[in-house]
C-alpha positions as a printed NumPy array, in Angstrom:
array([[ 27.743,   4.681, -12.539],
       [ 29.09 ,   1.23 , -13.267],
       [ 26.909,  -1.842, -13.35 ],
       [ 28.321,  -2.963, -10.028],
       [ 27.667,   0.418,  -8.408],
       [ 24.12 ,   0.418,  -9.756],
       [ 23.522,  -3.086,  -8.371],
       [ 24.885,  -2.027,  -4.972],
       [ 22.662,   1.085,  -5.013],
       [ 19.55 ,  -0.984,  -5.798],
       [ 20.377,  -3.476,  -3.047],
       [ 20.853,  -0.658,  -0.536],
       [ 17.52 ,   0.833,  -1.5  ],
       [ 15.806,  -2.573,  -1.126],
       [ 17.432,  -3.06 ,   2.267],
       [ 16.204,   0.378,   3.366],
       [ 12.639,  -0.482,   2.251],
       [ 12.759,  -3.863,   4.055],
       [ 13.918,  -2.153,   7.239],
       [ 11.214,   0.513,   7.078],
       [  8.473,  -2.038,   6.306],
       [  9.629,  -4.327,   9.134],
       [  9.92 ,  -1.47 ,  11.608],
       [  6.531,   0.099,  10.988],
       [  4.347,  -2.466,   9.268],
       [  5.226,  -5.808,  10.82 ],
       [  2.013,  -6.153,  12.853],
       [ -0.082,  -5.492,   9.717],
       [  2.004,  -7.786,   7.521],
       [  1.678, -10.592,  10.093],
       [ -2.069, -10.102,  10.52 ],
       [ -4.249, -12.996,   9.373],
       [ -6.876, -10.513,   8.226],
       [ -4.402,  -8.524,   6.109],
       [ -3.373, -11.797,   4.442],
       [ -6.967, -12.098,   3.173],
       [ -6.061,  -9.347,   0.698],
       [ -3.957, -11.923,  -1.192],
       [ -7.229, -13.42 ,  -2.473],
       [ -8.594, -10.245,  -4.081],
       [ -7.367,  -8.899,  -7.421],
       [ -6.762,  -5.153,  -7.552],
       [ -5.452,  -4.118, -10.985],
       [ -4.455,  -6.403, -13.837],
       [ -3.202,  -9.577, -12.215],
       [ -1.954,  -7.966,  -8.988],
       [ -3.566,  -8.911,  -5.698],
       [ -4.596,  -6.203,  -3.262],
       [ -1.813,  -7.539,  -0.99 ],
       [  0.904,  -7.1  ,  -3.635],
       [ -0.567,  -3.752,  -4.7  ],
       [ -0.483,  -2.483,  -1.118],
       [  3.142,  -3.562,  -0.71 ],
       [  3.973,  -1.874,  -4.027],
       [  2.318,   1.362,  -2.894],
       [  4.145,   1.229,   0.47 ],
       [  7.473,   0.71 ,  -1.327],
       [  6.814,   3.552,  -3.773],
       [  5.694,   5.885,  -0.945],
       [  8.897,   5.168,   0.999],
       [ 10.945,   5.857,  -2.111],
       [  9.09 ,   9.111,  -2.913],
       [  9.464,  10.311,   0.682],
       [ 13.182,   9.61 ,   0.595],
       [ 13.676,  11.122,  -2.901],
       [ 11.907,  14.44 ,  -2.22 ],
       [ 13.11 ,  14.694,   1.392],
       [  9.548,  15.199,   2.613],
       [ 10.458,  14.183,   6.162],
       [  7.184,  12.33 ,   6.594],
       [  6.265,  10.319,   9.627],
       [  7.425,   6.955,   8.214],
       [  5.218,   4.95 ,  10.571],
       [  2.055,   6.671,   9.387],
       [  3.227,   6.623,   5.765],
       [  3.891,   2.854,   5.751],
       [  0.814,   1.845,   7.744],
       [ -1.509,   4.085,   5.714],
       [ -0.056,   2.751,   2.472],
       [ -0.456,  -0.87 ,   3.562],
       [ -4.081,  -0.313,   4.634],
       [ -5.268,   2.146,   1.954],
       [ -7.13 ,  -0.594,   0.033],
       [ -8.17 ,  -2.758,   3.007],
       [-11.756,  -3.116,   1.72 ],
       [-11.775,  -6.958,   1.848],
       [-14.042,  -7.791,  -1.091],
       [-13.699,  -8.558,  -4.778],
       [-14.768,  -5.37 ,  -6.527],
       [-14.801,  -7.16 ,  -9.902],
       [-17.829,  -9.303,  -8.94 ],
       [-20.372,  -6.526,  -9.634],
       [-22.075,  -6.442,  -6.248],
       [-22.11 , -10.175,  -5.61 ],
       [-19.355,  -9.971,  -2.994],
       [-20.242,  -8.944,   0.553],
       [-19.064,  -5.428,   1.322],
       [-19.209,  -4.13 ,  -2.239],
       [-22.102,  -1.758,  -1.6  ],
       [-21.726,   0.334,  -4.779],
       [-20.211,  -2.004,  -7.392],
       [-20.222,   0.491, -10.249],
       [-18.708,   3.197,  -8.024],
       [-15.955,   1.238,  -6.279],
       [-13.432,   4.056,  -6.781],
       [-15.654,   6.512,  -4.906],
       [-16.706,   4.29 ,  -2.009],
       [-13.934,   1.803,  -1.191],
       [-11.848,   4.285,   0.864],
       [-14.643,   4.489,   3.454],
       [-14.952,   0.707,   3.576],
       [-11.173,   0.356,   3.873],
       [-11.102,   2.879,   6.734],
       [-13.935,   1.106,   8.55 ],
       [-12.177,  -2.261,   8.256],
       [ -8.754,  -0.888,   9.199],
       [-10.203,   0.968,  12.223],
       [-11.844,  -2.276,  13.354],
       [ -8.692,  -4.398,  13.007],
       [ -5.877,  -1.957,  13.861],
       [ -5.211,   1.097,  16.017],
       [ -4.863,   4.035,  13.594],
       [ -3.452,   7.515,  13.975],
       [ -5.294,  10.502,  12.492],
       [ -2.746,  10.663,   9.653],
       [ -3.265,   6.992,   8.837],
       [ -7.029,   7.606,   8.724],
       [ -6.484,  10.596,   6.405],
       [ -4.311,   8.483,   4.094],
       [ -6.867,   5.693,   3.843],
       [ -9.925,   7.931,   3.482],
       [ -8.477,  10.329,   0.897],
       [ -6.1  ,   8.263,  -1.226],
       [ -8.59 ,   8.283,  -4.137],
       [ -8.582,  12.093,  -4.436],
       [ -9.977,  13.723,  -6.562],
       [-12.753,  11.081,  -6.514],
       [-13.079,  11.6  ,  -2.756],
       [-13.61 ,  15.356,  -3.358],
       [-11.905,  16.475,  -0.108],
       [ -8.129,  16.5  ,  -0.677],
       [ -5.594,  14.882,   1.645],
       [ -4.683,  16.998,   4.651],
       [ -1.129,  15.787,   5.337],
       [  1.928,  15.202,   3.228],
       [  1.893,  11.477,   4.042],
       [ -1.557,  11.196,   2.452],
       [ -0.411,  13.178,  -0.604],
       [  2.563,  10.857,  -1.075],
       [  0.458,   7.701,  -0.751],
       [ -2.052,   9.185,  -3.195],
       [  0.745,   9.777,  -5.732],
       [  2.272,   6.329,  -5.11 ],
       [ -1.138,   4.667,  -5.525],
       [ -1.828,   6.451,  -8.82 ],
       [  1.589,   5.471, -10.154],
       [  1.334,   1.821,  -9.068],
       [ -2.272,   1.509, -10.29 ],
       [ -1.333,   2.78 , -13.74 ],
       [  1.67 ,   0.467, -13.977],
       [ -0.415,  -2.554, -12.884],
       [ -3.372,  -1.741, -15.13 ],
       [ -1.191,  -1.479, -18.221],
       [  0.849,  -4.558, -17.275],
       [  4.064,  -2.606, -16.91 ],
       [  4.674,  -3.592, -13.303],
       [  5.158,  -7.345, -13.306],
       [  7.581,  -7.572, -10.37 ],
       [  6.095,  -9.088,  -7.267],
       [  7.027,  -6.916,  -4.318],
       [  6.52 ,  -9.827,  -1.941],
       [  9.31 , -11.751,  -3.657],
       [ 11.713,  -8.858,  -3.131],
       [ 10.741,  -7.808,   0.368],
       [  8.281,  -9.976,   2.245],
       [  8.878, -13.531,   1.099],
       [ 10.497, -14.314,   4.429],
       [  9.056, -15.423,   7.749],
       [  8.3  , -12.404,   9.919],
       [ 11.046, -13.228,  12.422],
       [ 13.595, -13.16 ,   9.578],
       [ 12.547,  -9.682,   8.462],
       [ 13.923,  -8.309,  11.729],
       [ 17.387,  -9.62 ,  10.83 ],
       [ 17.46 ,  -8.01 ,   7.381]])
């Protein structure tokens, strides 16, 4: 593959991801409450917002690569909302909502599901994705392939962010446009 062909392939993949995100996640991405996640750090120097976009992108790519034929709407929405816990888990219990500061990994999926259910209409698959994305910490494994894919995407992105290997800001590549412009991409 020539350099030009590789560049074209990458641009096509980015365009596909933009289209899928705009089609299925626009209401979440435009939500004022979802934008609050920009103010919470997830791993390394990544915000929860950027982490969620990264997981959604990775999940879309995994689904496409393995031909899993997932419900893309549920996949994208579950990926965007999987860490919708809305508190700073680094503050050791001083932030409202962080009920078990030392056990954030075990308890944040339930908080994220509660918040997402309050602010958005969720399908059963989306609920499964959010509630079980921390498996095996959540003990009960995911029940649908969308949840398995988001779980894998989350583990990959979390490792890359924690070790500082994932410096690219997804927002700059996909969501740094006004919402009405996303539709035209």
